[in-house]
Amino acid sequence: MVCIVSGLPGLAFVLLLASFVSSRPVQRDLAADRESHFLQRAKLIDEETKLRIGSTTTLTPPESTLDYIMMREKRLIMDESRTNRSAYLPAYSFHQSKAYIENTTIYKIIKRMPKGAALHLHDLAITSLNWVVKNVTYRDNVYMYYDDKGFVRLGAFDTPPADNPWKLVKSQRAAAADQDIFDEDIRKSISMLSNDPLVTYPTISLVWDRFNLYFGQVIGLLFNADIMRDYYRQALVEFKEDNVQYIELRGQLRGFSELNGTTHDAEFGADLYKDVTDTFVRENPDFFGAKIIMSGLRYKPQTDILDEVKSAMALRQKYPNFFAGYDLVGQEDPNYPLSYYIDALLYPENTLPYFFHAAETKWQETEVDYNLVDAILLNTTRVGHGYGLAKHPKMSSLMKERNIAVEVNPISNQLLGLVNDLRNHPMAVLMADGFPVVISSDDPATWEAAPLSHDFFMAFMDLSGRDTGLGFLKQLALNSIEYSAMSSDEKIQAIALWQTKWDTFIREVIAELTSGQIVGR
Amino acid sequence: MVCIVSGLPGLAFVLLLASFVSSRPVQRDLAADRESHFLQRAKLIDEETKLRIGSTTTLTPPESTLDYIMMREKRLIMDESRTNRSAYLPAYSFHQSKAYIENTTIYKIIKRMPKGAALHLHDLAITSLNWVVKNVTYRDNVYMYYDDKGFVRLGAFDTPPADNPWKLVKSQRAAAADQDIFDEDIRKSISMLSNDPLVTYPTISLVWDRFNLYFGQVIGLLFNADIMRDYYRQALVEFKEDNVQYIELRGQLRGFSELNGTTHDAEFGADLYKDVTDTFVRENPDFFGAKIIMSGLRYKPQTDILDEVKSAMALRQKYPNFFAGYDLVGQEDPNYPLSYYIDALLYPENTLPYFFHAAETKWQETEVDYNLVDAILLNTTRVGHGYGLAKHPKMSSLMKERNIAVEVNPISNQLLGLVNDLRNHPMAVLMADGFPVVISSDDPATWEAAPLSHDFFMAFMDLSGRDTGLGFLKQLALNSIEYSAMSSDEKIQAIALWQTKWDTFIREVIAELTSGQIVGR
């Protein structure tokens, strides 16, 4: 490189540079500066790490072994993508990542892990579509038609209504050229996953339309009391298989019907869930149970919500150990805020626990966002989603102080249009600061996710960092019991049950990893 | 609805409900409860609002008038999208939103607004492509060719090198069927915007390849000293036209060349920028000026960086009022972290101000993320991007305590693949809690954004809430001076200059809005 220094300024510069260099000690103690820098660096990082969820959770020596293995796998995937410039699939749309995820060692470990409880679930979207197709649609009295947009609609009746071209599924299947393809077509037509919602439905409202359509497709089946009894039982089977020990379920409760059209009230619904739960727990003593959260629809008239609140108060009195409380559900953005129903919600004077959805939105400082404030003032036990919470420093510090956990549903938030790359999920910010969080799956059947394992995978790979390992997952499992609606006694029992399963899991999974029985990606 | 209550449990439930209702006072004071709820609600929201950037910035009566108008426009756009279920274009990819934005009343106001300073800019991407094509490529000695992927490459030489099929632009243009189309093809071939990077380049690395390609396309022109002199002068013209009063510019400084291939050192580069700035300020006394931040490339050997640091120390001594300090630039994820260069960066023993890029990443707890820690320990004056900062509660509280501002570049972060919907930008979380932030535009020419107005628009519509108005923008303008590298005296002068312009802006823009001279969307 030819260097041109022209005129006096340049000369002055050279002289200045020379004088500057010569005025320094020839040998400075750079080694000491460097050591001091890296000591302070380590101290700061350590202080911060201690704030993160799970960072202070103690690990036994075998747990540390598994921690080492999981961190190694996590770092491999992250570093490969970061430094080798390849796509980071764990943060991609679940549509694109599902198959990849299921083949990773980390997923295989998480699947086996006793995850405690799933606390944010909706009763019409918790059992695999595969079971619905292969079991429910094989029954007598189940009818179907494809609507004008080509989506299948299902219903169970003695006699189908004349409003649509209902046909018996049995006869349609018998007439089909290939019964497997016939079944597969039904499943694909119900699943949101068959059309990647991030691409197919570019606005959040279009995604919600598709999401609501799912409920329209299956409600004619699932509001049948007999079918729901089996559907819910099968949900418990599948959650147990996915190594979940306990669930809390939101449901409308009223409206279950018989084939002849007779419909039932909310007490019937509560009884239905309670009977199935009790029987299941009797038959499966290593499953801890379930509680129900009655859920109104946030577009109903105020008088309806007051009626529901009163009904919920009575059910809470009748089933104090099973009926956990009340919530309002449905897309928050275009519908009524909690403040619209304030008379109804104040009515119980703190005798009815609430579990409010709040701020499932990207709209900062809107009435949807401020559902958080009403939820806090109404002494909500937990907050569902709380996607907007991180932008509310006052509310988040209040909630942390009062130990109000947020139910985070990563895949739901992604597929319902809140966030594409899950590393941008705003709850990751609060989780890095030890905010009380539980991970759940919202409506896993809708997008064919596992009952809880895929969401736990996302939490591990996207909502926490490269140095965050098994302690994080262990703490999330413990949180799920701690922040549940269980009584103190129930929590002690549930933790004992979970701990036994956890110890077995640690022992077995390490043995299997060591012997090569678990091999991923 | 037929309600079936069967057997004793149902009967008990009815009795229980009756007794429950009758045990309540017939008339409870719901009105008082409601009033108390809404009072507490307003108090909490008010306490929180006070934390947000700009919420405590005082507004004069005319400013309050403009605040009212801007909030009305903002709420119209937000509410229309939220409740009427339409797309929210201000948070979409800039590629899709640019034309829409420019037609809004809010943008037209922001464009006119004196925005203070732009503190995060790179010297090779600050002047409109239109000017490059219509001015620079019309000069003698400017050559071009289209590479094997169809991207135009430009260079200025006495004699073009034989390495590529260089042809004189002048002759090519003369031979073209349509000169306007010829020019337009060059512009489109350089602009990242002509291919929406969010769609065309699905991974962050592919986006960065395209981004780096931009520099490859123009560097052969812009490293020519004569062209750079005019290019930088034109940048100042365009920033001034966009109502920016001052800039801080990152540049390599060394490597500027003559047509014959002679190249220059960093002092030459510093002189070039200083001369142009001084002349421009003399000719435009209502433009406050510029300072330069020397920038090394974060993939260079450690010895190169040490040489640059020494050179930067000398330049800082030579031009204490113009040469602000040193930074390392280039994609952080795959390149060396600050800690790799620690010996070089410790060398000045706090005599050289730093302005480090840090955590321009979604990778939590990686060495890229921890560039934040090194930056803080090296007493960085500001942090460039700090995209990952919100997930570092310790680092963010330290930075807030030490008043280290983050330079946020919304459109850059979006187009370089960090976040699609800008409402998910993590700095919105810290901004809601009063974190020191300045808004800048990084490389606006690359994606054909205005010097600063589009980024200010994004900050207003996406990084703040529905109830956040003019105070926020006023505070961002004030922040840009407060957190600049100006001396206290310079800041006082710069604020005085800005205030005069601001008062005129308020007066004029209200008059124009009132008389219908500004009409948007």
PDB file of C-alpha atoms in Angstrom, chain A residues 1-5 9-10 13 16-17 20 24 28 30 33-34 37-38 40-41 44-45 47-49 51-52 78 81-83 85 87-88 92 202-203 205 209 262-265 267 310-311 313-315 317-318 331 333-334 339 342-343 346-349 351 362-368 370 373-374 377-378 387 390-395 398 418-421 423-424 428-429 432-433 462-468, chain B residues 1-5 9-10 13 16-17 20 24 28 30 33-34 37-38 40-41 44-45 47-49 51-52 78 81-83 85 87-88 92 202-203 205 209 262-265 267 310-311 313-315 317-318 331 333-334 339 342-343 346-349 351 362-368 370 373-374 377-378 387 390-395 398 418-421 423-424 428-429 432-433 462-468:
ATOM      1  CA  MET A   1       0.000   0.000   0.000  1.00  0.00           C
ATOM      2  CA  VAL A   2       1.396   3.346  -1.074  1.00  0.00           C
ATOM      3  CA  CYS A   3       0.866   5.865   1.692  1.00  0.00           C
ATOM      4  CA  ILE A   4       0.702   9.506   0.780  1.00  0.00           C
ATOM      5  CA  VAL A   5       1.219  12.026   3.532  1.00  0.00           C
ATOM      6  CA  PRO A   9      -0.807  18.247   8.874  1.00  0.00           C
ATOM      7  CA  GLY A  10       0.442  14.834   7.812  1.00  0.00           C
ATOM      8  CA  PHE A  13       0.426  13.562  12.608  1.00  0.00           C
ATOM      9  CA  LEU A  16       2.379  13.185  17.135  1.00  0.00           C
ATOM     10  CA  LEU A  17       2.011   9.435  16.668  1.00  0.00           C
ATOM     11  CA  PHE A  20       2.452   9.349  21.699  1.00  0.00           C
ATOM     12  CA  ARG A  24       4.072   5.051  26.885  1.00  0.00           C
ATOM     13  CA  ARG A  28       2.938  -2.355  30.198  1.00  0.00           C
ATOM     14  CA  LEU A  30      -1.180  -6.170  29.549  1.00  0.00           C
ATOM     15  CA  ASP A  33      -5.235  -6.053  32.434  1.00  0.00           C
ATOM     16  CA  ARG A  34      -6.374  -9.030  30.428  1.00  0.00           C
ATOM     17  CA  HIS A  37     -10.953  -8.072  32.299  1.00  0.00           C
ATOM     18  CA  PHE A  38     -11.770 -11.752  32.071  1.00  0.00           C
ATOM     19  CA  GLN A  40     -14.802  -9.146  35.814  1.00  0.00           C
ATOM     20  CA  ARG A  41     -16.390 -10.591  32.676  1.00  0.00           C
ATOM     21  CA  LEU A  44     -20.856 -10.288  35.530  1.00  0.00           C
ATOM     22  CA  ILE A  45     -21.953 -13.252  33.433  1.00  0.00           C
ATOM     23  CA  GLU A  47     -24.317 -12.756  38.375  1.00  0.00           C
ATOM     24  CA  GLU A  48     -26.640 -12.549  35.429  1.00  0.00           C
ATOM     25  CA  THR A  49     -26.871 -16.280  34.845  1.00  0.00           C
ATOM     26  CA  LEU A  51     -31.211 -14.645  37.468  1.00  0.00           C
ATOM     27  CA  ARG A  52     -32.295 -17.074  34.745  1.00  0.00           C
ATOM     28  CA  MET A  78     -26.960 -23.736  17.765  1.00  0.00           C
ATOM     29  CA  SER A  81     -26.345 -22.816  12.540  1.00  0.00           C
ATOM     30  CA  ARG A  82     -24.663 -19.696  13.891  1.00  0.00           C
ATOM     31  CA  THR A  83     -21.147 -20.220  12.662  1.00  0.00           C
ATOM     32  CA  ARG A  85     -24.481 -20.161   8.453  1.00  0.00           C
ATOM     33  CA  ALA A  87     -30.913 -22.411   8.960  1.00  0.00           C
ATOM     34  CA  TYR A  88     -31.853 -22.794  12.634  1.00  0.00           C
ATOM     35  CA  TYR A  92     -38.719 -21.980  12.256  1.00  0.00           C
ATOM     36  CA  PRO A 202     -50.591 -13.819   6.132  1.00  0.00           C
ATOM     37  CA  THR A 203     -52.586 -11.801   8.663  1.00  0.00           C
ATOM     38  CA  SER A 205     -57.057 -12.460  11.540  1.00  0.00           C
ATOM     39  CA  ASP A 209     -60.349 -17.584  10.987  1.00  0.00           C
ATOM     40  CA  THR A 262     -81.003 -32.820  23.977  1.00  0.00           C
ATOM     41  CA  THR A 263     -78.399 -30.444  25.464  1.00  0.00           C
ATOM     42  CA  HIS A 264     -76.928 -30.244  28.943  1.00  0.00           C
ATOM     43  CA  ASP A 265     -75.926 -27.553  31.392  1.00  0.00           C
ATOM     44  CA  GLU A 267     -72.938 -28.987  35.833  1.00  0.00           C
ATOM     45  CA  LYS A 310     -72.701 -17.390  39.099  1.00  0.00           C
ATOM     46  CA  SER A 311     -72.765 -20.903  37.740  1.00  0.00           C
ATOM     47  CA  MET A 313     -69.284 -19.961  41.805  1.00  0.00           C
ATOM     48  CA  ALA A 314     -71.750 -22.743  42.494  1.00  0.00           C
ATOM     49  CA  LEU A 315     -69.566 -25.332  40.768  1.00  0.00           C
ATOM     50  CA  GLN A 317     -68.540 -24.717  45.930  1.00  0.00           C
ATOM     51  CA  LYS A 318     -69.692 -28.096  44.771  1.00  0.00           C
ATOM     52  CA  GLN A 331     -59.351 -13.958  20.138  1.00  0.00           C
ATOM     53  CA  ASP A 333     -57.838  -8.341  19.664  1.00  0.00           C
ATOM     54  CA  PRO A 334     -61.263  -7.825  18.084  1.00  0.00           C
ATOM     55  CA  SER A 339     -63.107  -4.328  31.627  1.00  0.00           C
ATOM     56  CA  ILE A 342     -66.201  -5.881  35.010  1.00  0.00           C
ATOM     57  CA  ASP A 343     -69.570  -6.004  36.824  1.00  0.00           C
ATOM     58  CA  LEU A 346     -66.360  -8.301  40.352  1.00  0.00           C
ATOM     59  CA  TYR A 347     -69.535 -10.103  41.366  1.00  0.00           C
ATOM     60  CA  PRO A 348     -67.881 -13.001  43.246  1.00  0.00           C
ATOM     61  CA  GLU A 349     -65.897 -10.626  45.474  1.00  0.00           C
ATOM     62  CA  THR A 351     -64.574 -16.058  46.028  1.00  0.00           C
ATOM     63  CA  LYS A 362     -48.670  -7.479  19.752  1.00  0.00           C
ATOM     64  CA  TRP A 363     -50.696  -4.287  20.218  1.00  0.00           C
ATOM     65  CA  GLN A 364     -48.945  -2.246  22.884  1.00  0.00           C
ATOM     66  CA  GLU A 365     -51.040  -0.013  25.170  1.00  0.00           C
ATOM     67  CA  THR A 366     -54.364  -1.150  23.731  1.00  0.00           C
ATOM     68  CA  GLU A 367     -57.304  -2.369  25.777  1.00  0.00           C
ATOM     69  CA  VAL A 368     -56.207  -5.906  24.903  1.00  0.00           C
ATOM     70  CA  TYR A 370     -54.484  -3.748  29.453  1.00  0.00           C
ATOM     71  CA  VAL A 373     -54.212  -4.774  34.559  1.00  0.00           C
ATOM     72  CA  ASP A 374     -57.768  -6.029  35.033  1.00  0.00           C
ATOM     73  CA  LEU A 377     -56.695  -6.382  39.985  1.00  0.00           C
ATOM     74  CA  LEU A 378     -59.148  -9.281  39.815  1.00  0.00           C
ATOM     75  CA  TYR A 387     -47.559 -12.176  25.188  1.00  0.00           C
ATOM     76  CA  ALA A 390     -42.753  -7.803  28.664  1.00  0.00           C
ATOM     77  CA  LYS A 391     -43.653  -4.303  27.433  1.00  0.00           C
ATOM     78  CA  HIS A 392     -45.351  -3.595  30.791  1.00  0.00           C
ATOM     79  CA  PRO A 393     -42.587  -3.142  33.377  1.00  0.00           C
ATOM     80  CA  LYS A 394     -45.000  -2.170  36.161  1.00  0.00           C
ATOM     81  CA  MET A 395     -47.362  -5.068  35.537  1.00  0.00           C
ATOM     82  CA  LEU A 398     -46.308  -6.634  40.185  1.00  0.00           C
ATOM     83  CA  LEU A 418     -47.734 -13.510  16.987  1.00  0.00           C
ATOM     84  CA  VAL A 419     -44.120 -14.402  16.225  1.00  0.00           C
ATOM     85  CA  ASN A 420     -42.306 -16.210  13.436  1.00  0.00           C
ATOM     86  CA  ASP A 421     -38.869 -16.930  14.855  1.00  0.00           C
ATOM     87  CA  ARG A 423     -36.231 -16.711  19.612  1.00  0.00           C
ATOM     88  CA  ASN A 424     -38.064 -13.383  19.361  1.00  0.00           C
ATOM     89  CA  ALA A 428     -37.784 -15.134  26.715  1.00  0.00           C
ATOM     90  CA  VAL A 429     -36.881 -11.685  28.040  1.00  0.00           C
ATOM     91  CA  ALA A 432     -34.017 -14.584  31.517  1.00  0.00           C
ATOM     92  CA  ASP A 433     -34.916 -12.571  34.616  1.00  0.00           C
ATOM     93  CA  ASP A 462     -35.630 -20.937  21.561  1.00  0.00           C
ATOM     94  CA  LEU A 463     -36.722 -19.333  24.837  1.00  0.00           C
ATOM     95  CA  SER A 464     -33.471 -20.032  26.658  1.00  0.00           C
ATOM     96  CA  GLY A 465     -29.823 -19.589  25.808  1.00  0.00           C
ATOM     97  CA  ARG A 466     -26.856 -21.682  24.760  1.00  0.00           C
ATOM     98  CA  ASP A 467     -25.639 -22.213  28.333  1.00  0.00           C
ATOM     99  CA  THR A 468     -29.051 -23.166  29.715  1.00  0.00           C
TER     100      THR A 468
ATOM    101  CA  MET B   1     -82.272 -25.390  25.871  1.00  0.00           C
ATOM    102  CA  VAL B   2     -83.492 -28.560  27.579  1.00  0.00           C
ATOM    103  CA  CYS B   3     -81.592 -28.981  30.811  1.00  0.00           C
ATOM    104  CA  ILE B   4     -81.339 -32.451  32.267  1.00  0.00           C
ATOM    105  CA  VAL B   5     -80.489 -32.713  35.950  1.00  0.00           C
ATOM    106  CA  PRO B   9     -75.857 -34.686  42.794  1.00  0.00           C
ATOM    107  CA  GLY B  10     -77.884 -32.457  40.467  1.00  0.00           C
ATOM    108  CA  PHE B  13     -76.298 -28.596  43.206  1.00  0.00           C
ATOM    109  CA  LEU B  16     -76.546 -25.329  46.958  1.00  0.00           C
ATOM    110  CA  LEU B  17     -76.863 -22.698  44.249  1.00  0.00           C
ATOM    111  CA  PHE B  20     -75.474 -19.541  47.958  1.00  0.00           C
ATOM    112  CA  ARG B  24     -75.679 -12.826  49.689  1.00  0.00           C
ATOM    113  CA  ARG B  28     -74.376  -5.140  47.216  1.00  0.00           C
ATOM    114  CA  LEU B  30     -71.256  -3.023  42.999  1.00  0.00           C
ATOM    115  CA  ASP B  33     -66.467  -1.876  43.694  1.00  0.00           C
ATOM    116  CA  ARG B  34     -66.504  -0.853  40.053  1.00  0.00           C
ATOM    117  CA  HIS B  37     -61.475  -1.056  40.348  1.00  0.00           C
ATOM    118  CA  PHE B  38     -61.248   1.620  37.677  1.00  0.00           C
ATOM    119  CA  GLN B  40     -56.793   1.421  40.839  1.00  0.00           C
ATOM    120  CA  ARG B  41     -56.630   0.508  37.169  1.00  0.00           C
ATOM    121  CA  LEU B  44     -51.434   1.417  37.792  1.00  0.00           C
ATOM    122  CA  ILE B  45     -51.529   2.376  34.132  1.00  0.00           C
ATOM    123  CA  GLU B  47     -47.517   4.649  37.134  1.00  0.00           C
ATOM    124  CA  GLU B  48     -46.393   2.433  34.315  1.00  0.00           C
ATOM    125  CA  THR B  49     -46.838   5.021  31.582  1.00  0.00           C
ATOM    126  CA  LEU B  51     -41.690   4.750  32.892  1.00  0.00           C
ATOM    127  CA  ARG B  52     -41.948   4.906  29.085  1.00  0.00           C
ATOM    128  CA  MET B  78     -53.790   0.719  14.831  1.00  0.00           C
ATOM    129  CA  SER B  81     -56.109  -3.076  11.840  1.00  0.00           C
ATOM    130  CA  ARG B  82     -56.787  -4.524  15.288  1.00  0.00           C
ATOM    131  CA  THR B  83     -60.550  -4.420  15.335  1.00  0.00           C
ATOM    132  CA  ARG B  85     -58.976  -7.399  11.129  1.00  0.00           C
ATOM    133  CA  ALA B  87     -53.104  -6.099   7.893  1.00  0.00           C
ATOM    134  CA  TYR B  88     -50.958  -3.709   9.953  1.00  0.00           C
ATOM    135  CA  TYR B  92     -44.635  -5.437   7.731  1.00  0.00           C
ATOM    136  CA  PRO B 202     -34.832 -17.044   4.007  1.00  0.00           C
ATOM    137  CA  THR B 203     -31.819 -17.371   6.307  1.00  0.00           C
ATOM    138  CA  SER B 205     -26.737 -15.683   6.384  1.00  0.00           C
ATOM    139  CA  ASP B 209     -24.515 -12.382   1.733  1.00  0.00           C
ATOM    140  CA  THR B 262      -2.638   4.822  -5.388  1.00  0.00           C
ATOM    141  CA  THR B 263      -4.219   4.167  -1.991  1.00  0.00           C
ATOM    142  CA  HIS B 264      -4.315   6.267   1.150  1.00  0.00           C
ATOM    143  CA  ASP B 265      -4.043   5.734   4.871  1.00  0.00           C
ATOM    144  CA  GLU B 267      -5.372   9.926   8.250  1.00  0.00           C
ATOM    145  CA  LYS B 310      -2.998   2.708  17.629  1.00  0.00           C
ATOM    146  CA  SER B 311      -3.873   4.676  14.534  1.00  0.00           C
ATOM    147  CA  MET B 313      -5.513   6.791  19.253  1.00  0.00           C
ATOM    148  CA  ALA B 314      -3.343   9.104  17.200  1.00  0.00           C
ATOM    149  CA  LEU B 315      -6.291  10.405  15.185  1.00  0.00           C
ATOM    150  CA  GLN B 317      -5.323  13.106  19.627  1.00  0.00           C
ATOM    151  CA  LYS B 318      -5.087  14.950  16.342  1.00  0.00           C
ATOM    152  CA  GLN B 331     -21.726  -9.654  10.821  1.00  0.00           C
ATOM    153  CA  ASP B 333     -22.612 -14.191  14.397  1.00  0.00           C
ATOM    154  CA  PRO B 334     -19.944 -15.972  12.344  1.00  0.00           C
ATOM    155  CA  SER B 339     -12.958 -10.891  23.482  1.00  0.00           C
ATOM    156  CA  ILE B 342      -9.082  -8.033  23.893  1.00  0.00           C
ATOM    157  CA  ASP B 343      -5.320  -7.286  23.919  1.00  0.00           C
ATOM    158  CA  LEU B 346      -7.294  -2.938  26.227  1.00  0.00           C
ATOM    159  CA  TYR B 347      -4.215  -1.306  24.743  1.00  0.00           C
ATOM    160  CA  PRO B 348      -5.445   2.325  24.949  1.00  0.00           C
ATOM    161  CA  GLU B 349      -6.189   2.010  28.677  1.00  0.00           C
ATOM    162  CA  THR B 351      -7.888   6.800  26.305  1.00  0.00           C
ATOM    163  CA  LYS B 362     -30.960 -13.673  18.222  1.00  0.00           C
ATOM    164  CA  TRP B 363     -28.515 -16.168  19.739  1.00  0.00           C
ATOM    165  CA  GLN B 364     -28.921 -15.968  23.494  1.00  0.00           C
ATOM    166  CA  GLU B 365     -25.907 -16.644  25.728  1.00  0.00           C
ATOM    167  CA  THR B 366     -23.472 -17.011  22.840  1.00  0.00           C
ATOM    168  CA  GLU B 367     -20.177 -15.194  22.525  1.00  0.00           C
ATOM    169  CA  VAL B 368     -21.937 -12.775  20.172  1.00  0.00           C
ATOM    170  CA  TYR B 370     -21.642 -11.564  25.359  1.00  0.00           C
ATOM    171  CA  VAL B 373     -20.194  -7.665  28.497  1.00  0.00           C
ATOM    172  CA  ASP B 374     -16.891  -6.835  26.823  1.00  0.00           C
ATOM    173  CA  LEU B 377     -16.153  -3.468  30.545  1.00  0.00           C
ATOM    174  CA  LEU B 378     -14.305  -1.568  27.819  1.00  0.00           C
ATOM    175  CA  TYR B 387     -30.624  -6.555  19.725  1.00  0.00           C
ATOM    176  CA  ALA B 390     -33.291  -7.346  26.548  1.00  0.00           C
ATOM    177  CA  LYS B 391     -32.472 -10.968  27.430  1.00  0.00           C
ATOM    178  CA  HIS B 392     -29.621  -9.743  29.664  1.00  0.00           C
ATOM    179  CA  PRO B 393     -31.181  -8.207  32.772  1.00  0.00           C
ATOM    180  CA  LYS B 394     -27.840  -7.619  34.496  1.00  0.00           C
ATOM    181  CA  MET B 395     -26.234  -5.987  31.454  1.00  0.00           C
ATOM    182  CA  LEU B 398     -25.730  -1.834  34.259  1.00  0.00           C
ATOM    183  CA  LEU B 418     -33.549 -10.429  12.970  1.00  0.00           C
ATOM    184  CA  VAL B 419     -37.283  -9.739  13.186  1.00  0.00           C
ATOM    185  CA  ASN B 420     -40.177  -9.740  10.745  1.00  0.00           C
ATOM    186  CA  ASP B 421     -42.939  -7.893  12.572  1.00  0.00           C
ATOM    187  CA  ARG B 423     -43.660  -4.892  17.046  1.00  0.00           C
ATOM    188  CA  ASN B 424     -41.648  -7.910  18.190  1.00  0.00           C
ATOM    189  CA  ALA B 428     -39.495  -2.095  22.537  1.00  0.00           C
ATOM    190  CA  VAL B 429     -39.428  -3.920  25.878  1.00  0.00           C
ATOM    191  CA  ALA B 432     -41.199   0.817  27.655  1.00  0.00           C
ATOM    192  CA  ASP B 433     -39.012   0.955  30.751  1.00  0.00           C
ATOM    193  CA  ASP B 462     -44.038  -0.304  16.135  1.00  0.00           C
ATOM    194  CA  LEU B 463     -41.663   0.252  19.056  1.00  0.00           C
ATOM    195  CA  SER B 464     -44.116   2.284  21.113  1.00  0.00           C
ATOM    196  CA  GLY B 465     -47.743   1.878  22.069  1.00  0.00           C
ATOM    197  CA  ARG B 466     -51.125   3.274  21.127  1.00  0.00           C
ATOM    198  CA  ASP B 467     -51.033   5.987  23.793  1.00  0.00           C
ATOM    199  CA  THR B 468     -47.500   7.153  23.003  1.00  0.00           C
TER     200      THR B 468
END
